[in-house]
């Protein structure tokens, strides 16, 4: 499967947020939301088919999550369009790192490709890791 993400014309931005009101540090529950924006600056339509996340907790524990689409959708993203969604991760400590990839298809050529998501930090307040 190609990994060029349509000649690097598709970009993924992620904005994580610590959800203090949903977290319970006394119970080892740290909730984070993350908003992902996929920007398609290519001349082709694409469809996001599946996701693969690797979540590394501060303790070193690694969890992998795979599934169809995102938030119950397999969105089509046309040339010049963006797709944004928000999801969440629950950690057992105040810090962690997420990274992964989306499996996509160029709907013009039907060629599948992987769209990598660079590592991003999940950190509660006052965490300097």
PDB file of C-alpha atoms in Angstrom:
ATOM      1  CA  UNK A   1       0.000   0.000   0.000  1.00  0.00           C
ATOM      2  CA  UNK A   2       1.396   3.410  -0.924  1.00  0.00           C
ATOM      3  CA  UNK A   3       2.247   5.834   1.855  1.00  0.00           C
ATOM      4  CA  UNK A   4       2.686   9.017  -0.150  1.00  0.00           C
ATOM      5  CA  UNK A   5      -0.758  10.383   0.831  1.00  0.00           C
ATOM      6  CA  UNK A   6      -1.396  11.695  -2.677  1.00  0.00           C
ATOM      7  CA  UNK A   7       2.001  13.353  -3.002  1.00  0.00           C
ATOM      8  CA  UNK A   8       1.845  14.816   0.517  1.00  0.00           C
ATOM      9  CA  UNK A   9      -1.121  17.007  -0.377  1.00  0.00           C
ATOM     10  CA  UNK A  10      -3.223  15.617   2.465  1.00  0.00           C
ATOM     11  CA  UNK A  11      -2.437  16.849   5.961  1.00  0.00           C
ATOM     12  CA  UNK A  12      -3.679  15.795   9.392  1.00  0.00           C
ATOM     13  CA  UNK A  13      -3.753  18.229  12.329  1.00  0.00           C
ATOM     14  CA  UNK A  14      -4.635  17.143  15.880  1.00  0.00           C
ATOM     15  CA  UNK A  15      -5.582  19.304  18.869  1.00  0.00           C
ATOM     16  CA  UNK A  16      -5.710  17.386  22.182  1.00  0.00           C
ATOM     17  CA  UNK A  17      -7.487  18.754  25.269  1.00  0.00           C
ATOM     18  CA  UNK A  18      -7.411  17.454  28.860  1.00  0.00           C
ATOM     19  CA  UNK A  19     -10.991  16.981  30.134  1.00  0.00           C
ATOM     20  CA  UNK A  20     -10.602  17.815  33.820  1.00  0.00           C
ATOM     21  CA  UNK A  21     -14.353  17.653  34.531  1.00  0.00           C
ATOM     22  CA  UNK A  22     -14.527  14.059  33.220  1.00  0.00           C
ATOM     23  CA  UNK A  23     -11.300  12.861  34.806  1.00  0.00           C
ATOM     24  CA  UNK A  24     -10.813  11.284  38.205  1.00  0.00           C
ATOM     25  CA  UNK A  25      -7.102  11.236  39.123  1.00  0.00           C
ATOM     26  CA  UNK A  26      -7.875   9.461  42.430  1.00  0.00           C
ATOM     27  CA  UNK A  27      -9.230   6.562  40.353  1.00  0.00           C
ATOM     28  CA  UNK A  28      -6.454   6.668  37.734  1.00  0.00           C
ATOM     29  CA  UNK A  29      -8.801   8.032  35.056  1.00  0.00           C
ATOM     30  CA  UNK A  30      -7.514  10.840  32.823  1.00  0.00           C
ATOM     31  CA  UNK A  31      -9.813  11.775  29.965  1.00  0.00           C
ATOM     32  CA  UNK A  32      -8.607  13.579  26.852  1.00  0.00           C
ATOM     33  CA  UNK A  33     -10.510  14.695  23.803  1.00  0.00           C
ATOM     34  CA  UNK A  34      -8.736  15.245  20.525  1.00  0.00           C
ATOM     35  CA  UNK A  35      -9.993  17.043  17.454  1.00  0.00           C
ATOM     36  CA  UNK A  36      -8.612  15.783  14.154  1.00  0.00           C
ATOM     37  CA  UNK A  37      -8.759  17.831  10.965  1.00  0.00           C
ATOM     38  CA  UNK A  38      -7.940  16.163   7.646  1.00  0.00           C
ATOM     39  CA  UNK A  39      -7.082  18.706   4.939  1.00  0.00           C
ATOM     40  CA  UNK A  40      -7.285  17.488   1.335  1.00  0.00           C
ATOM     41  CA  UNK A  41      -5.274  19.896  -0.855  1.00  0.00           C
ATOM     42  CA  UNK A  42      -4.949  17.312  -3.628  1.00  0.00           C
ATOM     43  CA  UNK A  43      -6.872  17.309  -6.873  1.00  0.00           C
ATOM     44  CA  UNK A  44      -8.502  13.969  -5.996  1.00  0.00           C
ATOM     45  CA  UNK A  45     -11.373  12.921  -3.779  1.00  0.00           C
ATOM     46  CA  UNK A  46     -10.507  10.468  -1.049  1.00  0.00           C
ATOM     47  CA  UNK A  47     -12.392   8.303   1.400  1.00  0.00           C
ATOM     48  CA  UNK A  48     -11.203   7.505   4.908  1.00  0.00           C
ATOM     49  CA  UNK A  49     -11.943   3.806   5.442  1.00  0.00           C
ATOM     50  CA  UNK A  50     -10.253   2.770   8.690  1.00  0.00           C
ATOM     51  CA  UNK A  51      -8.124   3.938  11.599  1.00  0.00           C
ATOM     52  CA  UNK A  52      -5.243   2.524  13.604  1.00  0.00           C
ATOM     53  CA  UNK A  53      -4.136   4.234  16.802  1.00  0.00           C
ATOM     54  CA  UNK A  54      -1.211   3.385  19.057  1.00  0.00           C
ATOM     55  CA  UNK A  55      -1.640   4.888  22.513  1.00  0.00           C
ATOM     56  CA  UNK A  56       1.410   4.838  24.775  1.00  0.00           C
ATOM     57  CA  UNK A  57       0.666   5.695  28.378  1.00  0.00           C
ATOM     58  CA  UNK A  58       3.181   7.394  30.640  1.00  0.00           C
ATOM     59  CA  UNK A  59       3.573   4.044  32.438  1.00  0.00           C
ATOM     60  CA  UNK A  60       4.812   2.503  29.181  1.00  0.00           C
ATOM     61  CA  UNK A  61       1.630   0.486  28.639  1.00  0.00           C
ATOM     62  CA  UNK A  62       0.709   0.402  24.933  1.00  0.00           C
ATOM     63  CA  UNK A  63      -2.812   0.017  23.573  1.00  0.00           C
ATOM     64  CA  UNK A  64      -3.678  -0.365  19.902  1.00  0.00           C
ATOM     65  CA  UNK A  65      -7.071   0.530  18.512  1.00  0.00           C
ATOM     66  CA  UNK A  66      -8.236  -0.446  15.023  1.00  0.00           C
ATOM     67  CA  UNK A  67     -11.597   0.046  13.430  1.00  0.00           C
ATOM     68  CA  UNK A  68     -13.646   1.093  10.464  1.00  0.00           C
ATOM     69  CA  UNK A  69     -13.790   4.810   9.777  1.00  0.00           C
ATOM     70  CA  UNK A  70     -13.928   7.452  12.487  1.00  0.00           C
ATOM     71  CA  UNK A  71     -16.822   8.348  14.802  1.00  0.00           C
ATOM     72  CA  UNK A  72     -19.070   5.926  12.927  1.00  0.00           C
ATOM     73  CA  UNK A  73     -18.336   7.437   9.500  1.00  0.00           C
ATOM     74  CA  UNK A  74     -16.196   6.652   6.464  1.00  0.00           C
ATOM     75  CA  UNK A  75     -16.100  10.208   5.155  1.00  0.00           C
ATOM     76  CA  UNK A  76     -15.512  11.275   1.564  1.00  0.00           C
ATOM     77  CA  UNK A  77     -13.219  14.307   1.422  1.00  0.00           C
ATOM     78  CA  UNK A  78     -13.203  16.148  -1.882  1.00  0.00           C
ATOM     79  CA  UNK A  79     -10.443  18.289  -3.379  1.00  0.00           C
ATOM     80  CA  UNK A  80      -9.935  21.407  -1.261  1.00  0.00           C
ATOM     81  CA  UNK A  81     -12.183  20.099   1.520  1.00  0.00           C
ATOM     82  CA  UNK A  82     -11.542  19.319   5.163  1.00  0.00           C
ATOM     83  CA  UNK A  83     -13.117  16.815   7.514  1.00  0.00           C
ATOM     84  CA  UNK A  84     -13.062  17.404  11.275  1.00  0.00           C
ATOM     85  CA  UNK A  85     -14.138  15.172  14.130  1.00  0.00           C
ATOM     86  CA  UNK A  86     -13.606  14.920  17.865  1.00  0.00           C
ATOM     87  CA  UNK A  87     -13.014  11.721  19.796  1.00  0.00           C
ATOM     88  CA  UNK A  88     -11.528  10.787  23.150  1.00  0.00           C
ATOM     89  CA  UNK A  89      -8.950   8.659  24.897  1.00  0.00           C
ATOM     90  CA  UNK A  90      -8.886   7.572  28.522  1.00  0.00           C
ATOM     91  CA  UNK A  91      -5.503   7.046  30.148  1.00  0.00           C
ATOM     92  CA  UNK A  92      -4.513   5.634  33.531  1.00  0.00           C
ATOM     93  CA  UNK A  93      -2.018   8.464  34.115  1.00  0.00           C
ATOM     94  CA  UNK A  94      -1.696  12.177  33.333  1.00  0.00           C
ATOM     95  CA  UNK A  95       0.543  11.800  30.262  1.00  0.00           C
ATOM     96  CA  UNK A  96       0.646   9.752  27.087  1.00  0.00           C
ATOM     97  CA  UNK A  97       1.316   9.839  23.380  1.00  0.00           C
ATOM     98  CA  UNK A  98      -0.943   8.872  20.493  1.00  0.00           C
ATOM     99  CA  UNK A  99       0.051   8.196  16.904  1.00  0.00           C
ATOM    100  CA  UNK A 100      -1.391   6.229  14.070  1.00  0.00           C
ATOM    101  CA  UNK A 101      -2.622   6.105  10.522  1.00  0.00           C
ATOM    102  CA  UNK A 102      -5.757   6.163   8.457  1.00  0.00           C
ATOM    103  CA  UNK A 103      -6.355   3.722   5.638  1.00  0.00           C
ATOM    104  CA  UNK A 104      -7.784   5.710   2.743  1.00  0.00           C
ATOM    105  CA  UNK A 105      -8.578   5.267  -0.924  1.00  0.00           C
ATOM    106  CA  UNK A 106      -8.124   7.719  -3.784  1.00  0.00           C
ATOM    107  CA  UNK A 107     -11.640   7.551  -5.218  1.00  0.00           C
ATOM    108  CA  UNK A 108     -10.457   8.571  -8.707  1.00  0.00           C
ATOM    109  CA  UNK A 109      -7.949   5.754  -9.134  1.00  0.00           C
ATOM    110  CA  UNK A 110      -9.296   3.384  -6.423  1.00  0.00           C
ATOM    111  CA  UNK A 111      -5.717   3.214  -5.137  1.00  0.00           C
ATOM    112  CA  UNK A 112      -5.474   2.611  -1.360  1.00  0.00           C
ATOM    113  CA  UNK A 113      -2.975   4.564   0.708  1.00  0.00           C
ATOM    114  CA  UNK A 114      -1.967   5.091   4.329  1.00  0.00           C
ATOM    115  CA  UNK A 115      -2.283   8.577   5.797  1.00  0.00           C
ATOM    116  CA  UNK A 116       0.047   8.789   8.816  1.00  0.00           C
ATOM    117  CA  UNK A 117      -0.826  10.732  11.957  1.00  0.00           C
ATOM    118  CA  UNK A 118       2.298  12.082  13.654  1.00  0.00           C
ATOM    119  CA  UNK A 119       2.693  11.457  17.388  1.00  0.00           C
ATOM    120  CA  UNK A 120       0.884  13.950  19.593  1.00  0.00           C
ATOM    121  CA  UNK A 121       1.096  14.433  23.331  1.00  0.00           C
ATOM    122  CA  UNK A 122      -1.712  13.968  25.823  1.00  0.00           C
ATOM    123  CA  UNK A 123      -0.862  15.772  29.048  1.00  0.00           C
ATOM    124  CA  UNK A 124      -2.878  16.863  32.020  1.00  0.00           C
ATOM    125  CA  UNK A 125      -2.257  20.211  33.722  1.00  0.00           C
ATOM    126  CA  UNK A 126       1.193  20.862  35.189  1.00  0.00           C
ATOM    127  CA  UNK A 127       2.766  17.906  33.334  1.00  0.00           C
ATOM    128  CA  UNK A 128       6.179  18.680  31.872  1.00  0.00           C
ATOM    129  CA  UNK A 129       7.003  15.346  30.191  1.00  0.00           C
TER     130      UNK A 129
END
